[in-house]
PDB file of C-alpha atoms and ligand atoms in Angstrom:
ATOM      1  CA  UNK A   1      55.029 -31.707   2.816  1.00 98.00           C
ATOM      2  CA  UNK A   2      57.969 -32.480   5.193  1.00 98.00           C
ATOM      3  CA  UNK A   3      58.225 -35.893   6.647  1.00 98.00           C
ATOM      4  CA  UNK A   4      59.550 -36.217  10.472  1.00 98.00           C
ATOM      5  CA  UNK A   5      60.611 -39.318  11.970  1.00 98.00           C
ATOM      6  CA  UNK A   6      62.508 -37.572  15.539  1.00 98.00           C
ATOM      7  CA  UNK A   7      60.075 -36.082  17.748  1.00 98.00           C
ATOM      8  CA  UNK A   8      63.014 -33.133  18.076  1.00 98.00           C
ATOM      9  CA  UNK A   9      62.515 -32.765  14.403  1.00 98.00           C
ATOM     10  CA  UNK A  10      58.852 -31.937  14.750  1.00 98.00           C
ATOM     11  CA  UNK A  11      58.849 -29.947  17.700  1.00 98.00           C
ATOM     12  CA  UNK A  12      61.713 -27.695  15.912  1.00 98.00           C
ATOM     13  CA  UNK A  13      59.090 -27.226  12.932  1.00 98.00           C
ATOM     14  CA  UNK A  14      56.211 -26.422  15.427  1.00 98.00           C
ATOM     15  CA  UNK A  15      58.364 -23.617  16.960  1.00 98.00           C
ATOM     16  CA  UNK A  16      58.977 -21.625  14.117  1.00 98.00           C
ATOM     17  CA  UNK A  17      55.208 -21.993  12.897  1.00 98.00           C
ATOM     18  CA  UNK A  18      54.469 -20.657  16.122  1.00 98.00           C
ATOM     19  CA  UNK A  19      57.042 -17.732  15.615  1.00 98.00           C
ATOM     20  CA  UNK A  20      55.124 -17.150  12.580  1.00 98.00           C
ATOM     21  CA  UNK A  21      51.940 -17.110  14.437  1.00 98.00           C
ATOM     22  CA  UNK A  22      50.319 -19.990  12.571  1.00 98.00           C
ATOM     23  CA  UNK A  23      48.140 -22.414  14.135  1.00 98.00           C
ATOM     24  CA  UNK A  24      48.167 -26.005  14.042  1.00 98.00           C
ATOM     25  CA  UNK A  25      46.083 -29.374  13.843  1.00 99.00           C
ATOM     26  CA  UNK A  26      46.644 -33.010  14.246  1.00 99.00           C
ATOM     27  CA  UNK A  27      45.363 -36.087  12.120  1.00 99.00           C
ATOM     28  CA  UNK A  28      46.861 -39.152  14.563  1.00 98.00           C
ATOM     29  CA  UNK A  29      46.494 -42.198  12.168  1.00 98.00           C
ATOM     30  CA  UNK A  30      47.952 -45.562  12.110  1.00 98.00           C
ATOM     31  CA  UNK A  31      48.559 -45.056   8.223  1.00 97.00           C
ATOM     32  CA  UNK A  32      46.732 -47.095   5.517  1.00 96.00           C
ATOM     33  CA  UNK A  33      45.232 -43.999   4.904  1.00 97.00           C
ATOM     34  CA  UNK A  34      41.442 -44.370   3.066  1.00 96.00           C
ATOM     35  CA  UNK A  35      38.587 -41.566   2.349  1.00 97.00           C
ATOM     36  CA  UNK A  36      38.017 -41.299   6.198  1.00 97.00           C
ATOM     37  CA  UNK A  37      41.234 -40.114   6.889  1.00 98.00           C
ATOM     38  CA  UNK A  38      41.579 -37.777   3.842  1.00 98.00           C
ATOM     39  CA  UNK A  39      38.251 -35.900   4.791  1.00 98.00           C
ATOM     40  CA  UNK A  40      40.191 -35.248   8.908  1.00 98.00           C
ATOM     41  CA  UNK A  41      42.960 -34.008   6.890  1.00 98.00           C
ATOM     42  CA  UNK A  42      40.750 -31.895   4.538  1.00 98.00           C
ATOM     43  CA  UNK A  43      38.780 -30.445   7.942  1.00 98.00           C
ATOM     44  CA  UNK A  44      41.792 -30.079   9.729  1.00 98.00           C
ATOM     45  CA  UNK A  45      43.589 -28.123   6.521  1.00 98.00           C
ATOM     46  CA  UNK A  46      40.376 -25.787   6.591  1.00 98.00           C
ATOM     47  CA  UNK A  47      40.562 -25.000   9.952  1.00 98.00           C
ATOM     48  CA  UNK A  48      44.183 -24.466  10.743  1.00 98.00           C
ATOM     49  CA  UNK A  49      47.159 -22.753   9.222  1.00 98.00           C
ATOM     50  CA  UNK A  50      49.082 -25.953   9.451  1.00 98.00           C
ATOM     51  CA  UNK A  51      48.306 -29.623   9.578  1.00 99.00           C
ATOM     52  CA  UNK A  52      50.630 -32.475  10.522  1.00 99.00           C
ATOM     53  CA  UNK A  53      49.455 -36.314  10.251  1.00 99.00           C
ATOM     54  CA  UNK A  54      51.133 -38.808  12.445  1.00 98.00           C
ATOM     55  CA  UNK A  55      51.743 -42.230  11.229  1.00 98.00           C
ATOM     56  CA  UNK A  56      52.296 -44.383  13.069  1.00 98.00           C
ATOM     57  CA  UNK A  57      51.352 -47.876  14.101  1.00 98.00           C
ATOM     58  CA  UNK A  58      50.559 -47.813  18.114  1.00 98.00           C
ATOM     59  CA  UNK A  59      51.997 -51.378  19.538  1.00 98.00           C
ATOM     60  CA  UNK A  60      50.604 -50.947  22.979  1.00 98.00           C
ATOM     61  CA  UNK A  61      46.599 -50.942  21.625  1.00 98.00           C
ATOM     62  CA  UNK A  62      46.691 -53.826  19.645  1.00 97.00           C
ATOM     63  CA  UNK A  63      46.112 -57.042  21.745  1.00 94.00           C
ATOM     64  CA  UNK A  64      48.326 -60.076  22.362  1.00 92.00           C
ATOM     65  CA  UNK A  65      46.232 -62.034  19.750  1.00 88.00           C
ATOM     66  CA  UNK A  66      45.556 -58.813  17.552  1.00 91.00           C
ATOM     67  CA  UNK A  67      46.644 -57.875  13.566  1.00 91.00           C
ATOM     68  CA  UNK A  68      49.649 -55.847  14.996  1.00 96.00           C
ATOM     69  CA  UNK A  69      51.733 -57.972  13.114  1.00 95.00           C
ATOM     70  CA  UNK A  70      49.775 -57.973   9.735  1.00 93.00           C
ATOM     71  CA  UNK A  71      48.557 -54.719   9.961  1.00 93.00           C
ATOM     72  CA  UNK A  72      48.230 -52.914   6.107  1.00 93.00           C
ATOM     73  CA  UNK A  73      51.372 -50.436   5.989  1.00 96.00           C
ATOM     74  CA  UNK A  74      52.013 -48.363   2.816  1.00 97.00           C
ATOM     75  CA  UNK A  75      53.809 -45.329   3.889  1.00 98.00           C
ATOM     76  CA  UNK A  76      54.434 -44.124   0.401  1.00 98.00           C
ATOM     77  CA  UNK A  77      50.832 -44.014  -0.934  1.00 98.00           C
ATOM     78  CA  UNK A  78      49.956 -42.400   2.347  1.00 98.00           C
ATOM     79  CA  UNK A  79      52.451 -39.526   1.490  1.00 98.00           C
ATOM     80  CA  UNK A  80      50.465 -39.026  -1.522  1.00 98.00           C
ATOM     81  CA  UNK A  81      47.442 -39.099   0.251  1.00 98.00           C
ATOM     82  CA  UNK A  82      48.418 -36.851   2.802  1.00 98.00           C
ATOM     83  CA  UNK A  83      50.051 -33.902   0.465  1.00 98.00           C
ATOM     84  CA  UNK A  84      47.251 -34.282  -2.090  1.00 98.00           C
ATOM     85  CA  UNK A  85      44.715 -33.431   1.331  1.00 98.00           C
ATOM     86  CA  UNK A  86      47.167 -30.316   2.466  1.00 98.00           C
ATOM     87  CA  UNK A  87      49.359 -31.731   5.266  1.00 98.00           C
ATOM     88  CA  UNK A  88      52.200 -29.950   5.608  1.00 98.00           C
ATOM     89  CA  UNK A  89      54.323 -32.302   8.003  1.00 98.00           C
ATOM     90  CA  UNK A  90      53.761 -36.055   8.302  1.00 98.00           C
ATOM     91  CA  UNK A  91      55.482 -37.535  11.498  1.00 99.00           C
ATOM     92  CA  UNK A  92      56.199 -41.113  10.895  1.00 98.00           C
ATOM     93  CA  UNK A  93      58.579 -42.282  14.124  1.00 98.00           C
ATOM     94  CA  UNK A  94      59.580 -45.914  14.728  1.00 98.00           C
ATOM     95  CA  UNK A  95      58.977 -47.423  17.850  1.00 98.00           C
ATOM     96  CA  UNK A  96      61.730 -47.120  19.654  1.00 98.00           C
ATOM     97  CA  UNK A  97      61.552 -43.403  18.902  1.00 98.00           C
ATOM     98  CA  UNK A  98      57.749 -43.747  20.390  1.00 98.00           C
ATOM     99  CA  UNK A  99      58.498 -46.322  23.308  1.00 98.00           C
ATOM    100  CA  UNK A 100      62.473 -46.035  23.733  1.00 98.00           C
ATOM    101  CA  UNK A 101      64.238 -48.346  26.464  1.00 98.00           C
ATOM    102  CA  UNK A 102      62.835 -48.422  29.948  1.00 98.00           C
ATOM    103  CA  UNK A 103      59.198 -46.587  28.659  1.00 98.00           C
ATOM    104  CA  UNK A 104      57.104 -47.160  32.006  1.00 98.00           C
ATOM    105  CA  UNK A 105      54.145 -44.297  32.259  1.00 98.00           C
ATOM    106  CA  UNK A 106      51.224 -44.936  30.439  1.00 98.00           C
ATOM    107  CA  UNK A 107      47.949 -43.090  30.495  1.00 98.00           C
ATOM    108  CA  UNK A 108      45.553 -45.254  31.965  1.00 98.00           C
ATOM    109  CA  UNK A 109      41.376 -44.389  31.387  1.00 97.00           C
ATOM    110  CA  UNK A 110      39.334 -45.449  34.840  1.00 93.00           C
ATOM    111  CA  UNK A 111      35.739 -45.961  35.530  1.00 86.00           C
ATOM    112  CA  UNK A 112      32.975 -47.364  33.174  1.00 90.00           C
ATOM    113  CA  UNK A 113      34.132 -45.634  29.860  1.00 96.00           C
ATOM    114  CA  UNK A 114      36.156 -48.674  28.665  1.00 96.00           C
ATOM    115  CA  UNK A 115      34.718 -51.303  30.533  1.00 94.00           C
ATOM    116  CA  UNK A 116      31.767 -51.512  27.836  1.00 95.00           C
ATOM    117  CA  UNK A 117      31.673 -51.625  23.771  1.00 96.00           C
ATOM    118  CA  UNK A 118      35.002 -52.454  22.259  1.00 96.00           C
ATOM    119  CA  UNK A 119      37.081 -51.720  25.744  1.00 95.00           C
ATOM    120  CA  UNK A 120      35.109 -55.106  26.576  1.00 94.00           C
ATOM    121  CA  UNK A 121      36.418 -57.442  24.677  1.00 91.00           C
ATOM    122  CA  UNK A 122      39.666 -55.555  23.629  1.00 94.00           C
ATOM    123  CA  UNK A 123      41.632 -55.501  27.334  1.00 94.00           C
ATOM    124  CA  UNK A 124      44.149 -52.625  27.531  1.00 96.00           C
ATOM    125  CA  UNK A 125      43.709 -50.963  23.820  1.00 97.00           C
ATOM    126  CA  UNK A 126      42.329 -47.631  25.252  1.00 98.00           C
ATOM    127  CA  UNK A 127      45.400 -47.409  27.505  1.00 98.00           C
ATOM    128  CA  UNK A 128      47.459 -47.557  24.301  1.00 98.00           C
ATOM    129  CA  UNK A 129      45.477 -45.249  22.534  1.00 98.00           C
ATOM    130  CA  UNK A 130      45.304 -42.796  25.538  1.00 98.00           C
ATOM    131  CA  UNK A 131      49.330 -43.249  25.965  1.00 98.00           C
ATOM    132  CA  UNK A 132      50.085 -42.510  21.925  1.00 98.00           C
ATOM    133  CA  UNK A 133      47.606 -39.527  21.956  1.00 99.00           C
ATOM    134  CA  UNK A 134      48.639 -37.891  24.920  1.00 98.00           C
ATOM    135  CA  UNK A 135      52.488 -38.489  23.603  1.00 98.00           C
ATOM    136  CA  UNK A 136      50.998 -37.085  20.226  1.00 99.00           C
ATOM    137  CA  UNK A 137      49.697 -34.057  21.728  1.00 99.00           C
ATOM    138  CA  UNK A 138      52.837 -33.122  23.680  1.00 98.00           C
ATOM    139  CA  UNK A 139      54.960 -33.769  20.833  1.00 98.00           C
ATOM    140  CA  UNK A 140      52.990 -31.517  18.623  1.00 98.00           C
ATOM    141  CA  UNK A 141      51.240 -29.061  21.036  1.00 98.00           C
ATOM    142  CA  UNK A 142      48.298 -28.683  18.417  1.00 98.00           C
ATOM    143  CA  UNK A 143      45.397 -26.188  18.719  1.00 98.00           C
ATOM    144  CA  UNK A 144      43.284 -28.565  17.505  1.00 99.00           C
ATOM    145  CA  UNK A 145      42.875 -32.474  16.800  1.00 99.00           C
ATOM    146  CA  UNK A 146      40.586 -34.335  14.469  1.00 99.00           C
ATOM    147  CA  UNK A 147      39.680 -37.993  15.050  1.00 98.00           C
ATOM    148  CA  UNK A 148      36.751 -40.004  12.976  1.00 98.00           C
ATOM    149  CA  UNK A 149      32.864 -40.703  14.482  1.00 98.00           C
ATOM    150  CA  UNK A 150      33.131 -44.407  13.757  1.00 97.00           C
ATOM    151  CA  UNK A 151      35.357 -45.435  16.085  1.00 97.00           C
ATOM    152  CA  UNK A 152      32.954 -43.220  18.993  1.00 98.00           C
ATOM    153  CA  UNK A 153      34.144 -44.613  22.181  1.00 98.00           C
ATOM    154  CA  UNK A 154      38.206 -43.507  21.353  1.00 98.00           C
ATOM    155  CA  UNK A 155      36.895 -39.528  20.714  1.00 98.00           C
ATOM    156  CA  UNK A 156      34.250 -39.955  23.833  1.00 98.00           C
ATOM    157  CA  UNK A 157      37.234 -41.663  26.022  1.00 98.00           C
ATOM    158  CA  UNK A 158      39.813 -38.945  24.384  1.00 98.00           C
ATOM    159  CA  UNK A 159      37.354 -36.057  24.718  1.00 98.00           C
ATOM    160  CA  UNK A 160      37.750 -37.085  28.612  1.00 98.00           C
ATOM    161  CA  UNK A 161      41.121 -37.418  28.772  1.00 98.00           C
ATOM    162  CA  UNK A 162      41.838 -33.965  27.592  1.00 98.00           C
ATOM    163  CA  UNK A 163      39.105 -32.524  30.460  1.00 98.00           C
ATOM    164  CA  UNK A 164      40.678 -34.977  33.086  1.00 98.00           C
ATOM    165  CA  UNK A 165      44.452 -33.970  32.105  1.00 98.00           C
ATOM    166  CA  UNK A 166      43.279 -30.319  31.179  1.00 98.00           C
ATOM    167  CA  UNK A 167      45.291 -30.714  27.477  1.00 98.00           C
ATOM    168  CA  UNK A 168      44.886 -27.408  25.399  1.00 98.00           C
ATOM    169  CA  UNK A 169      43.333 -28.818  22.307  1.00 98.00           C
ATOM    170  CA  UNK A 170      40.156 -29.218  20.589  1.00 98.00           C
ATOM    171  CA  UNK A 171      39.501 -32.415  20.382  1.00 98.00           C
ATOM    172  CA  UNK A 172      37.106 -32.489  17.022  1.00 98.00           C
ATOM    173  CA  UNK A 173      34.682 -35.516  15.754  1.00 98.00           C
ATOM    174  CA  UNK A 174      34.142 -35.667  11.893  1.00 98.00           C
ATOM    175  CA  UNK A 175      31.427 -37.776  10.304  1.00 98.00           C
ATOM    176  CA  UNK A 176      32.147 -41.551   9.358  1.00 98.00           C
ATOM    177  CA  UNK A 177      32.811 -42.104   5.558  1.00 98.00           C
ATOM    178  CA  UNK A 178      31.039 -44.486   3.755  1.00 98.00           C
ATOM    179  CA  UNK A 179      31.019 -46.705   0.973  1.00 97.00           C
ATOM    180  CA  UNK A 180      27.666 -46.680  -1.632  1.00 98.00           C
ATOM    181  CA  UNK A 181      26.036 -49.888  -0.003  1.00 97.00           C
ATOM    182  CA  UNK A 182      26.652 -48.036   3.864  1.00 98.00           C
ATOM    183  CA  UNK A 183      29.666 -49.478   4.856  1.00 98.00           C
ATOM    184  CA  UNK A 184      32.132 -47.399   6.881  1.00 98.00           C
ATOM    185  CA  UNK A 185      35.786 -46.995   5.223  1.00 97.00           C
ATOM    186  CA  UNK A 186      38.060 -48.649   7.212  1.00 95.00           C
ATOM    187  CA  UNK A 187      41.804 -50.022   6.876  1.00 92.00           C
ATOM    188  CA  UNK A 188      40.534 -53.405   8.109  1.00 92.00           C
ATOM    189  CA  UNK A 189      38.173 -53.874   4.777  1.00 96.00           C
ATOM    190  CA  UNK A 190      40.904 -54.628   3.561  1.00 93.00           C
ATOM    191  CA  UNK A 191      41.159 -57.980   5.161  1.00 94.00           C
ATOM    192  CA  UNK A 192      37.566 -58.783   3.861  1.00 97.00           C
ATOM    193  CA  UNK A 193      37.159 -61.692   0.807  1.00 96.00           C
ATOM    194  CA  UNK A 194      35.075 -60.734  -1.992  1.00 97.00           C
ATOM    195  CA  UNK A 195      32.165 -63.115  -0.002  1.00 96.00           C
ATOM    196  CA  UNK A 196      32.737 -61.065   3.240  1.00 97.00           C
ATOM    197  CA  UNK A 197      33.078 -57.558   2.186  1.00 97.00           C
ATOM    198  CA  UNK A 198      29.392 -58.114   0.319  1.00 97.00           C
ATOM    199  CA  UNK A 199      28.204 -59.524   3.825  1.00 97.00           C
ATOM    200  CA  UNK A 200      29.924 -56.674   5.546  1.00 97.00           C
ATOM    201  CA  UNK A 201      27.208 -54.214   4.184  1.00 97.00           C
ATOM    202  CA  UNK A 202      24.718 -55.705   7.143  1.00 98.00           C
ATOM    203  CA  UNK A 203      26.407 -53.609   9.572  1.00 98.00           C
ATOM    204  CA  UNK A 204      25.374 -50.474   8.210  1.00 98.00           C
ATOM    205  CA  UNK A 205      21.758 -52.180   7.379  1.00 98.00           C
ATOM    206  CA  UNK A 206      21.186 -53.337  11.230  1.00 98.00           C
ATOM    207  CA  UNK A 207      22.044 -49.962  12.657  1.00 98.00           C
ATOM    208  CA  UNK A 208      19.508 -48.707   9.896  1.00 98.00           C
ATOM    209  CA  UNK A 209      16.985 -50.706  11.143  1.00 98.00           C
ATOM    210  CA  UNK A 210      17.836 -49.508  14.841  1.00 98.00           C
ATOM    211  CA  UNK A 211      17.764 -46.226  13.524  1.00 98.00           C
ATOM    212  CA  UNK A 212      14.168 -46.885  11.894  1.00 98.00           C
ATOM    213  CA  UNK A 213      12.596 -47.639  15.507  1.00 98.00           C
ATOM    214  CA  UNK A 214      13.875 -44.231  16.833  1.00 98.00           C
ATOM    215  CA  UNK A 215      12.296 -42.317  14.405  1.00 98.00           C
ATOM    216  CA  UNK A 216       9.273 -44.241  14.452  1.00 98.00           C
ATOM    217  CA  UNK A 217       8.960 -43.119  17.832  1.00 98.00           C
ATOM    218  CA  UNK A 218       9.730 -38.987  16.610  1.00 98.00           C
ATOM    219  CA  UNK A 219      13.091 -39.672  18.149  1.00 97.00           C
ATOM    220  CA  UNK A 220      12.303 -41.539  21.077  1.00 98.00           C
ATOM    221  CA  UNK A 221      12.436 -45.715  21.359  1.00 98.00           C
ATOM    222  CA  UNK A 222      13.382 -48.181  24.626  1.00 98.00           C
ATOM    223  CA  UNK A 223      17.038 -49.338  23.619  1.00 98.00           C
ATOM    224  CA  UNK A 224      15.848 -52.975  23.965  1.00 98.00           C
ATOM    225  CA  UNK A 225      13.489 -52.613  20.829  1.00 98.00           C
ATOM    226  CA  UNK A 226      16.449 -50.600  18.991  1.00 98.00           C
ATOM    227  CA  UNK A 227      18.747 -53.588  20.584  1.00 98.00           C
ATOM    228  CA  UNK A 228      16.681 -56.140  19.099  1.00 98.00           C
ATOM    229  CA  UNK A 229      15.712 -54.257  15.407  1.00 98.00           C
ATOM    230  CA  UNK A 230      19.953 -54.311  15.258  1.00 98.00           C
ATOM    231  CA  UNK A 231      20.397 -57.984  16.292  1.00 98.00           C
ATOM    232  CA  UNK A 232      17.490 -59.503  14.029  1.00 98.00           C
ATOM    233  CA  UNK A 233      19.273 -58.145  10.766  1.00 98.00           C
ATOM    234  CA  UNK A 234      22.940 -58.863  11.473  1.00 98.00           C
ATOM    235  CA  UNK A 235      21.507 -62.589  12.559  1.00 97.00           C
ATOM    236  CA  UNK A 236      19.999 -62.942   9.558  1.00 96.00           C
ATOM    237  CA  UNK A 237      23.498 -63.647   7.872  1.00 95.00           C
ATOM    238  CA  UNK A 238      25.015 -67.132   9.329  1.00 94.00           C
ATOM    239  CA  UNK A 239      28.646 -65.176   8.149  1.00 93.00           C
ATOM    240  CA  UNK A 240      27.866 -62.232  10.883  1.00 96.00           C
ATOM    241  CA  UNK A 241      29.389 -63.056  14.404  1.00 97.00           C
ATOM    242  CA  UNK A 242      28.014 -60.472  17.189  1.00 98.00           C
ATOM    243  CA  UNK A 243      30.969 -58.941  19.596  1.00 97.00           C
ATOM    244  CA  UNK A 244      28.692 -56.561  20.344  1.00 97.00           C
ATOM    245  CA  UNK A 245      25.667 -54.163  20.376  1.00 98.00           C
ATOM    246  CA  UNK A 246      25.010 -51.733  23.094  1.00 98.00           C
ATOM    247  CA  UNK A 247      22.830 -48.881  23.395  1.00 98.00           C
ATOM    248  CA  UNK A 248      24.896 -45.827  25.647  1.00 98.00           C
ATOM    249  CA  UNK A 249      24.874 -42.278  26.668  1.00 97.00           C
ATOM    250  CA  UNK A 250      26.880 -40.960  23.816  1.00 97.00           C
ATOM    251  CA  UNK A 251      29.038 -38.875  26.337  1.00 97.00           C
ATOM    252  CA  UNK A 252      29.292 -40.496  29.537  1.00 96.00           C
ATOM    253  CA  UNK A 253      29.262 -44.357  28.031  1.00 97.00           C
ATOM    254  CA  UNK A 254      27.100 -45.363  30.500  1.00 97.00           C
ATOM    255  CA  UNK A 255      23.816 -47.983  29.177  1.00 96.00           C
ATOM    256  CA  UNK A 256      20.533 -46.106  28.741  1.00 98.00           C
ATOM    257  CA  UNK A 257      16.830 -47.838  29.256  1.00 98.00           C
ATOM    258  CA  UNK A 258      15.649 -45.155  26.823  1.00 98.00           C
ATOM    259  CA  UNK A 259      17.350 -43.678  23.762  1.00 97.00           C
ATOM    260  CA  UNK A 260      16.820 -40.085  22.468  1.00 97.00           C
ATOM    261  CA  UNK A 261      18.831 -37.122  21.699  1.00 97.00           C
ATOM    262  CA  UNK A 262      22.541 -37.976  22.448  1.00 97.00           C
ATOM    263  CA  UNK A 263      22.543 -41.614  22.791  1.00 98.00           C
ATOM    264  CA  UNK A 264      25.285 -44.122  21.102  1.00 98.00           C
ATOM    265  CA  UNK A 265      24.097 -47.273  19.136  1.00 98.00           C
ATOM    266  CA  UNK A 266      27.452 -49.193  18.165  1.00 98.00           C
ATOM    267  CA  UNK A 267      27.852 -52.148  16.947  1.00 98.00           C
ATOM    268  CA  UNK A 268      31.126 -54.550  16.616  1.00 98.00           C
ATOM    269  CA  UNK A 269      30.752 -57.964  14.914  1.00 98.00           C
ATOM    270  CA  UNK A 270      32.916 -60.457  12.868  1.00 97.00           C
ATOM    271  CA  UNK A 271      32.690 -61.173   9.948  1.00 97.00           C
ATOM    272  CA  UNK A 272      35.027 -64.285   9.046  1.00 94.00           C
ATOM    273  CA  UNK A 273      38.413 -63.616  11.148  1.00 94.00           C
ATOM    274  CA  UNK A 274      37.721 -59.657  10.496  1.00 95.00           C
ATOM    275  CA  UNK A 275      36.295 -57.159  13.070  1.00 95.00           C
ATOM    276  CA  UNK A 276      34.237 -54.522  12.003  1.00 97.00           C
ATOM    277  CA  UNK A 277      32.809 -51.440  14.157  1.00 98.00           C
ATOM    278  CA  UNK A 278      29.693 -48.984  13.513  1.00 98.00           C
ATOM    279  CA  UNK A 279      27.738 -46.628  15.287  1.00 98.00           C
ATOM    280  CA  UNK A 280      25.959 -43.763  14.999  1.00 98.00           C
ATOM    281  CA  UNK A 281      24.241 -41.620  17.549  1.00 98.00           C
ATOM    282  CA  UNK A 282      20.308 -39.672  17.607  1.00 97.00           C
TER     283      UNK A 282
HETATM  284  O1  PAF B   1      42.047 -44.163  15.227  1.00 50.18           O
HETATM  285  C1  PAF B   1      43.592 -44.518  15.000  1.00 50.18           C
HETATM  286  O2  PAF B   1      43.717 -45.003  13.932  1.00 50.18           O
HETATM  287  C2  PAF B   1      44.427 -44.684  16.469  1.00 50.18           C
HETATM  288  O3  PAF B   1      43.393 -45.453  17.574  1.00 50.18           O
HETATM  289  C3  PAF B   1      45.259 -43.120  16.598  1.00 50.18           C
HETATM  290  C4  PAF B   1      44.015 -42.383  17.403  1.00 50.18           C
HETATM  291  C5  PAF B   1      45.495 -43.318  15.754  1.00 50.18           C
HETATM  292  C6  PAF B   1      46.335 -43.670  18.055  1.00 50.18           C
HETATM  293  O4  PAF B   1      47.282 -44.994  17.615  1.00 50.18           O
END
């Protein structure tokens, strides 16, 4: 596996691959890789001749009071996982390589897609995500790019950006990978104490309660009934603070009164200081 820290190194390698007629898959990450990331790399390696993974903790997508400095970093272990899963090149730039002095151009998603769900409590987050992801697309020029469905809003916003800006890449969403008790794999799970880790399973449990309401209605239900089932399950644990529970259209992210095929049911909670998100699509 090649390690590249500079944009020009990536461009040279990709140009060589292109001369050989090879297809390229991109898996953007912030490192601290887990089984969820591994599944993205595996999928990319199945579908593309060469796979690039980026490992870059992107400062522009963190709010002032968020965990940029304490975000877990373990590049050596990340490389072992990437190599094992069939990654051809890891792009691991310094902040100054991505945001050199004088950097002043951002990609800002407008409209309702970022005023809801995580966008409500993380203003500016998706501007940072869209900016870095469009830079990564321009640097690596992939045929396909792979993102986890756990970050459902991120996936929807990136698909919108790719359509809006005519970026020639196919965006592929991949299923959430879970622990045995249902907790979605996340780099932030590392922050949980043993008690918090035990309580964290309630997020999946609560979403399952919402799913059962929809199943009982034969695949349709009033959003209010689904929201109530999710909230009631979450509220049983005093250690859990709800950030949001929302029912929206999975593509436009607009609120919907009725759940049916394509509806996204998503929640974010704080367990202690740690914010966890999860969702399902009907
Ligand atoms: O999902 C993530 O880890 C990040 O938001 C991404 C897509 C790598 C952009 O920094």
